[in-house]
Short mmCIF file of C-alpha atoms in Angstrom, two decimals:
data_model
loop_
_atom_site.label_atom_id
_atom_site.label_comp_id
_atom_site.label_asym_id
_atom_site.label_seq_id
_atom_site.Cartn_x
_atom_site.Cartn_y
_atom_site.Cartn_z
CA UNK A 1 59.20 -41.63 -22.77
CA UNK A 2 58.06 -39.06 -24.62
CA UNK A 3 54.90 -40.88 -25.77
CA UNK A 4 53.66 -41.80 -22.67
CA UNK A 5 53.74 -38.20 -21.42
CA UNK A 6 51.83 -37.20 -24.31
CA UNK A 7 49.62 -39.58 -23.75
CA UNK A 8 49.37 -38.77 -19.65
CA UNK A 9 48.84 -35.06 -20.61
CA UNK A 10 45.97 -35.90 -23.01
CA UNK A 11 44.34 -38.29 -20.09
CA UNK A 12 44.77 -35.83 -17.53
CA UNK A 13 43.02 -33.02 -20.48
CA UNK A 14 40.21 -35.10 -21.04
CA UNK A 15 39.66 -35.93 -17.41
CA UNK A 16 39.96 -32.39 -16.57
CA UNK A 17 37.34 -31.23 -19.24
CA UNK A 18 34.78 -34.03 -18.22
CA UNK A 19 35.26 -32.55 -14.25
CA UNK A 20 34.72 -28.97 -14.92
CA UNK A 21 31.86 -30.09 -17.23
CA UNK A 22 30.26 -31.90 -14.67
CA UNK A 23 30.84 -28.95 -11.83
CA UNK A 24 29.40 -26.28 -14.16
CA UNK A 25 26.04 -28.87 -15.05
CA UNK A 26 25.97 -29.81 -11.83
CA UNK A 27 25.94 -25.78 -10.80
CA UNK A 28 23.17 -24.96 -13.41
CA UNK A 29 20.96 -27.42 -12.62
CA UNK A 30 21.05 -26.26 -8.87
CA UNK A 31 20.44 -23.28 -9.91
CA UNK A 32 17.39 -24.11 -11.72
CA UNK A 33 16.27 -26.71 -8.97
CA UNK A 34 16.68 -23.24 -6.65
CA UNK A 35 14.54 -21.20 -8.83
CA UNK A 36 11.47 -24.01 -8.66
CA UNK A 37 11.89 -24.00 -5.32
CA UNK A 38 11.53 -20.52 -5.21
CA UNK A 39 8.52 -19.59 -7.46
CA UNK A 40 6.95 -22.54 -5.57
CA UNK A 41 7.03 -20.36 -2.29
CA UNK A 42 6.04 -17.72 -4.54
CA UNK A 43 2.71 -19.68 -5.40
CA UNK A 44 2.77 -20.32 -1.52
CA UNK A 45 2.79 -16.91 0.03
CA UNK A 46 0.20 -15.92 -2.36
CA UNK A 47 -1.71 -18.77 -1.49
CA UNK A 48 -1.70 -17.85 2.32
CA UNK A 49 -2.31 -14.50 1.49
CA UNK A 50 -5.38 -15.24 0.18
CA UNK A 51 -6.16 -17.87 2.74
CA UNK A 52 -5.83 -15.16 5.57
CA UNK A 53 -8.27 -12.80 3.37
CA UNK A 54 -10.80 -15.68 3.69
CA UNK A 55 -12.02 -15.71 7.34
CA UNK A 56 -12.53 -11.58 7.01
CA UNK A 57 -14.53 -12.32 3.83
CA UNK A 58 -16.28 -15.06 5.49
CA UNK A 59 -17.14 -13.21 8.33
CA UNK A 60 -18.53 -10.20 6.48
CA UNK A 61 -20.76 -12.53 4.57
CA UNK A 62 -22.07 -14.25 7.57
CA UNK A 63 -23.62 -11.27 8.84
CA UNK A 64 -25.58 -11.02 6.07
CA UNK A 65 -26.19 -14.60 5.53
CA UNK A 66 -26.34 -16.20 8.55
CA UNK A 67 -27.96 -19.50 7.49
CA UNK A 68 -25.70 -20.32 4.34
CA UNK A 69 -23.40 -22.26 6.42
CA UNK A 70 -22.96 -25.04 3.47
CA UNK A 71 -20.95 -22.89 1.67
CA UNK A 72 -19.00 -20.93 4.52
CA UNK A 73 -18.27 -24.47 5.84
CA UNK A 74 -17.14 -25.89 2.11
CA UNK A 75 -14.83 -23.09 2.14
CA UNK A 76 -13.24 -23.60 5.31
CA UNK A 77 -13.00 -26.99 4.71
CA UNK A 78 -10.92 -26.53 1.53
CA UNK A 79 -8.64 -23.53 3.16
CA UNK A 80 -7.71 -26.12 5.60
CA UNK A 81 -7.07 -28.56 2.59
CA UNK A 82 -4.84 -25.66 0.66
CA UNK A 83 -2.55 -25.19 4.36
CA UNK A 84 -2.02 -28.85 4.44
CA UNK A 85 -1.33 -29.41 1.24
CA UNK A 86 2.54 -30.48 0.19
CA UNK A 87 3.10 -31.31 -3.22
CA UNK A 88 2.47 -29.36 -6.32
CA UNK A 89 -0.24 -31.37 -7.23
CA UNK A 90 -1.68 -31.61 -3.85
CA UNK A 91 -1.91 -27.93 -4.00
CA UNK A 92 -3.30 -27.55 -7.38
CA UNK A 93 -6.15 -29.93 -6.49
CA UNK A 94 -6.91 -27.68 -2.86
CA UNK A 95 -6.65 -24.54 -4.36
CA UNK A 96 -9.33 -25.86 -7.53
CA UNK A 97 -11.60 -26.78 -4.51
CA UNK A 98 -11.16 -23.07 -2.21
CA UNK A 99 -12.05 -21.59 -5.97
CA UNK A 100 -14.97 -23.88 -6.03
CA UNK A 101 -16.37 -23.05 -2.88
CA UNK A 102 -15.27 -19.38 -3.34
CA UNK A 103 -17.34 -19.08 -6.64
CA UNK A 104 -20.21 -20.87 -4.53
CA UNK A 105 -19.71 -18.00 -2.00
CA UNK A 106 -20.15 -15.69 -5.00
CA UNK A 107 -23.26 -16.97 -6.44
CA UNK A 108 -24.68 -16.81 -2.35
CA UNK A 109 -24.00 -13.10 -2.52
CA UNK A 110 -26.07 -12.44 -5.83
CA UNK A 111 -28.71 -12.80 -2.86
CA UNK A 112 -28.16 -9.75 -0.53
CA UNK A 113 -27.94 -6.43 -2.38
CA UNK A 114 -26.69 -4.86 0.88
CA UNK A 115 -24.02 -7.41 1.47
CA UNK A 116 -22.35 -6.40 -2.36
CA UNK A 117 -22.79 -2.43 -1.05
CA UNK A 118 -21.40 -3.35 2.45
CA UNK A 119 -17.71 -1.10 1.56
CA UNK A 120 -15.70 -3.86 3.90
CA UNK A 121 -17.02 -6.87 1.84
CA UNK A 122 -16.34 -4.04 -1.51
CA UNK A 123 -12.61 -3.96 0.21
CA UNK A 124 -12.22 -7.72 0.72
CA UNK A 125 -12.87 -8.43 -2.48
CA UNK A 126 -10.90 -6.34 -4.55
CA UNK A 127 -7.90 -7.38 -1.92
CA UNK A 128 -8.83 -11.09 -3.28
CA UNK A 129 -9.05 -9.90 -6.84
CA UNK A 130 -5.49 -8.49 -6.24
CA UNK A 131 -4.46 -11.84 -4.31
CA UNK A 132 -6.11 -14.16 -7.45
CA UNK A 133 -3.98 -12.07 -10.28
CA UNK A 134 -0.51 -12.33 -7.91
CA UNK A 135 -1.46 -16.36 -7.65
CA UNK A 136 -2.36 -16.47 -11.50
CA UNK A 137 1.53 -14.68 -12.58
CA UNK A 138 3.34 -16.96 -9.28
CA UNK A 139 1.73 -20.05 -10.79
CA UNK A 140 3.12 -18.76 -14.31
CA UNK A 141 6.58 -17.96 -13.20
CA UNK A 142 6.72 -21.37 -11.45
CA UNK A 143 5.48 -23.52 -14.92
CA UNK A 144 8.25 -21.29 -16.89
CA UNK A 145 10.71 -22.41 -13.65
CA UNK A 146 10.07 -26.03 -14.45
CA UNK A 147 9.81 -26.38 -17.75
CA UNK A 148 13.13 -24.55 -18.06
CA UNK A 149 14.77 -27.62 -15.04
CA UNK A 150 12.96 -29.84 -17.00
CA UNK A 151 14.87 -29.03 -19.86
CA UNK A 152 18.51 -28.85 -18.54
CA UNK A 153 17.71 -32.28 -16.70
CA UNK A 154 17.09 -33.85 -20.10
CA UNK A 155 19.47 -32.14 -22.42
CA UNK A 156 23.08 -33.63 -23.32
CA UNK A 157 25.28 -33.41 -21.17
CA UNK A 158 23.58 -32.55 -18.13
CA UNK A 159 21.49 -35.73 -18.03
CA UNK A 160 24.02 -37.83 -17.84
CA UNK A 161 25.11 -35.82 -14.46
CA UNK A 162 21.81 -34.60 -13.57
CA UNK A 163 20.86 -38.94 -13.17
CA UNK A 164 24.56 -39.17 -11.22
CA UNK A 165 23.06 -36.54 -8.60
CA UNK A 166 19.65 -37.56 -8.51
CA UNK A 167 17.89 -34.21 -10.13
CA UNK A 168 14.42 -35.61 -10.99
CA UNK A 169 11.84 -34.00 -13.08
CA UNK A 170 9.54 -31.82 -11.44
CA UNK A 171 5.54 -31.25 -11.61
CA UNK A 172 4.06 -28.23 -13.04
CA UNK A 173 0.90 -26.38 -11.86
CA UNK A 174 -2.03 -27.90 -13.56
CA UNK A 175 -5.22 -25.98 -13.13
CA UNK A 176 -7.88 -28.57 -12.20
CA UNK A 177 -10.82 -29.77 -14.69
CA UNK A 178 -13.25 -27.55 -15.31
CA UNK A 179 -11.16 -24.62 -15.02
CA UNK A 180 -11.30 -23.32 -18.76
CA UNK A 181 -15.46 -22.58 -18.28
CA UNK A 182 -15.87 -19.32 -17.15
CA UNK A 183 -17.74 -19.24 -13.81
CA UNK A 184 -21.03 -16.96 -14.43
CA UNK A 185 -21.31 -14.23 -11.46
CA UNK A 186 -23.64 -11.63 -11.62
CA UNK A 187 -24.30 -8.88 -9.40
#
């Protein structure tokens, strides 16, 4: 009799180790899904913020530059691309585009001397400056969020629970191609 209890209190230890291993992987790996989620919204907010800034700046240039309505157009073509966008990699691809069109808007100004002295269109883009570095350390933050869920949904033990509760591996923010080369502006 004694053997068998021995051996029921060593079945019910080992069962009882595997369950409070599996609550506490199952806990940090929430927690790390919870953080992507959240330095995604970071990326987001930052990306509306700068999406708002766009129509002002837009606006202010097309006083100046009435008939440049290519470029004003391929920008608010690719804001409205950036607000639909879903995924991770559906945003990185809209938000490569708005800085296309926005460094297209940037060569346009080289143009009109009074447009780069105009103090609003001085304002608007130091706000986007501002807006650009916030979106550069969100989109940081967010890679260093993933890469660390990554990690805990691949490491031993939490794999084996992370697969049992369908934690997937998530995208990081890939600048688009082309992005390394330094866009030449001059003013």
């Amino acid at each position: 009799m004694k053997r068998s209890t021995l051996t029921l209190v060593v079945i019910a230890a080992v069962v009882l180790i595997l369950v409070f291993t599996g609550i506490g992987s199952y806990n940090r790996l929430v927690s790390a899904e919870t953080s992507v989620d959240n330095k995604f919204a970071d990326i987001d907010v930052n990306l509306q913020r700068r999406a708002d800034l766009i129509p002002n700046l837009v606006s202010t240039v097309k006083g100046y530059a009435a008939h440049e309505t290519e470029v004003l157009t391929a920008i608010a073509d690719a804001r409205s691309r950036l607000a639909g966008a879903g995924t991770a990699d559906e945003k990185a691809a809209a938000d490569a585009e708005l800085n296309g069109a926005l460094s297209r808007l940037l060569v346009v100004v080289e143009n009109y001397p009074n447009l780069k002295a105009d103090a609003q269109f001085t304002r608007l883009m130091d706000e986007l400056s501002g807006t650009e570095n916030r979106i550069a350390v969100a989109r940081k933050d967010y890679n260093a969020a993933v890469t660390d869920y990554n990690m805990k949904i691949r490491k031993f033990p939490a794999a084996i629970f992370a697969g049992m509760f369908g934690f997937e591996k998530k995208s990081l923010f890939q600048a688009a191609e082309g992005a390394e080369k330094v866009p030449e502006v001059k003013f």
